[in-house]
Amino acid sequence: MALIAQAVNLLCYAMVILIFIRVAFTWISRDYGNPIYRFTYRLTEPILRPVRNLLPSGGLGLDFSPMIVSFALLLIGQFVSQLLPA
């Protein structure tokens, strides 16, 4: 069971890192030709899109979905680590 907890925790942290990389790309440059950007987009968009659709747009142009999903992933990782200790 500890192996499953470690795998889920690792997956959650990896997704948080991919989300951070994607956000960093939006700050620097959204180069759709960049393979790293395409890779992070393909892996994170299925998780971010449903959250983005649930949030009100508000007209500010700010996307809080990466922050909400990252927070949720970190909570899931902590919960699984506490639930299934090594």
GROMACS .gro file of C-alpha atoms in nm, residues 2-75:
model
   74
    2ALA     CA    1   0.288   0.236   0.071
    3LEU     CA    2   0.404   0.193  -0.288
    4ILE     CA    3   0.064   0.305  -0.416
    5ALA     CA    4   0.071   0.608  -0.186
    6GLN     CA    5   0.417   0.703  -0.308
    7ALA     CA    6   0.312   0.664  -0.672
    8VAL     CA    7   0.002   0.882  -0.625
    9ASN     CA    8   0.206   1.140  -0.435
   10LEU     CA    9   0.473   1.143  -0.708
   11LEU     CA   10   0.209   1.178  -0.978
   12CYS     CA   11   0.047   1.470  -0.796
   13TYR     CA   12   0.378   1.651  -0.753
   14ALA     CA   13   0.472   1.586  -1.117
   15MET     CA   14   0.143   1.738  -1.233
   16VAL     CA   15   0.200   2.043  -1.013
   17ILE     CA   16   0.543   2.089  -1.172
   18LEU     CA   17   0.395   2.054  -1.522
   19ILE     CA   18   0.128   2.312  -1.438
   20PHE     CA   19   0.397   2.548  -1.311
   21ILE     CA   20   0.597   2.503  -1.633
   22ARG     CA   21   0.286   2.576  -1.837
   23VAL     CA   22   0.214   2.891  -1.635
   24ALA     CA   23   0.575   3.002  -1.674
   25PHE     CA   24   0.542   2.961  -2.051
   26THR     CA   25   0.236   3.187  -2.051
   27TRP     CA   26   0.439   3.454  -1.872
   28ILE     CA   27   0.730   3.427  -2.115
   29SER     CA   28   0.594   3.323  -2.452
   30ARG     CA   29   0.317   3.099  -2.578
   31ASP     CA   30   0.515   2.939  -2.854
   32TYR     CA   31   0.289   2.658  -2.974
   33GLY     CA   32   0.576   2.525  -3.183
   34ASN     CA   33   0.782   2.456  -2.871
   35PRO     CA   34   0.768   2.082  -2.792
   36ILE     CA   35   0.793   2.141  -2.416
   37TYR     CA   36   0.494   2.375  -2.423
   38ARG     CA   37   0.292   2.132  -2.634
   39PHE     CA   38   0.381   1.845  -2.398
   40THR     CA   39   0.277   2.037  -2.086
   41TYR     CA   40  -0.037   2.164  -2.260
   42ARG     CA   41  -0.146   1.814  -2.362
   43LEU     CA   42  -0.095   1.673  -2.012
   44THR     CA   43  -0.244   1.959  -1.811
   45GLU     CA   44  -0.534   2.080  -2.026
   46PRO     CA   45  -0.763   1.780  -1.952
   47ILE     CA   46  -0.733   1.865  -1.582
   48LEU     CA   47  -0.747   2.245  -1.612
   49ARG     CA   48  -1.032   2.279  -1.864
   50PRO     CA   49  -1.314   2.143  -1.642
   51VAL     CA   50  -1.207   2.369  -1.356
   52ARG     CA   51  -1.178   2.667  -1.591
   53ASN     CA   52  -1.530   2.599  -1.720
   54LEU     CA   53  -1.669   2.599  -1.365
   55LEU     CA   54  -1.512   2.933  -1.271
   56PRO     CA   55  -1.684   3.260  -1.356
   57SER     CA   56  -1.493   3.462  -1.615
   58GLY     CA   57  -1.538   3.799  -1.447
   59GLY     CA   58  -1.387   3.981  -1.744
   60LEU     CA   59  -1.049   4.031  -1.576
   61GLY     CA   60  -0.858   3.793  -1.799
   62LEU     CA   61  -0.714   3.605  -1.502
   63ASP     CA   62  -0.714   3.226  -1.500
   64PHE     CA   63  -0.719   3.084  -1.149
   65SER     CA   64  -0.760   2.723  -1.260
   66PRO     CA   65  -0.386   2.637  -1.238
   67MET     CA   66  -0.376   2.760  -0.878
   68ILE     CA   67  -0.693   2.572  -0.780
   69VAL     CA   68  -0.585   2.248  -0.948
   70SER     CA   69  -0.233   2.268  -0.800
   71PHE     CA   70  -0.376   2.322  -0.453
   72ALA     CA   71  -0.614   2.027  -0.499
   73LEU     CA   72  -0.332   1.802  -0.623
   74LEU     CA   73  -0.116   1.893  -0.324
   75LEU     CA   74  -0.407   1.819  -0.090
   0.00000   0.00000   0.00000
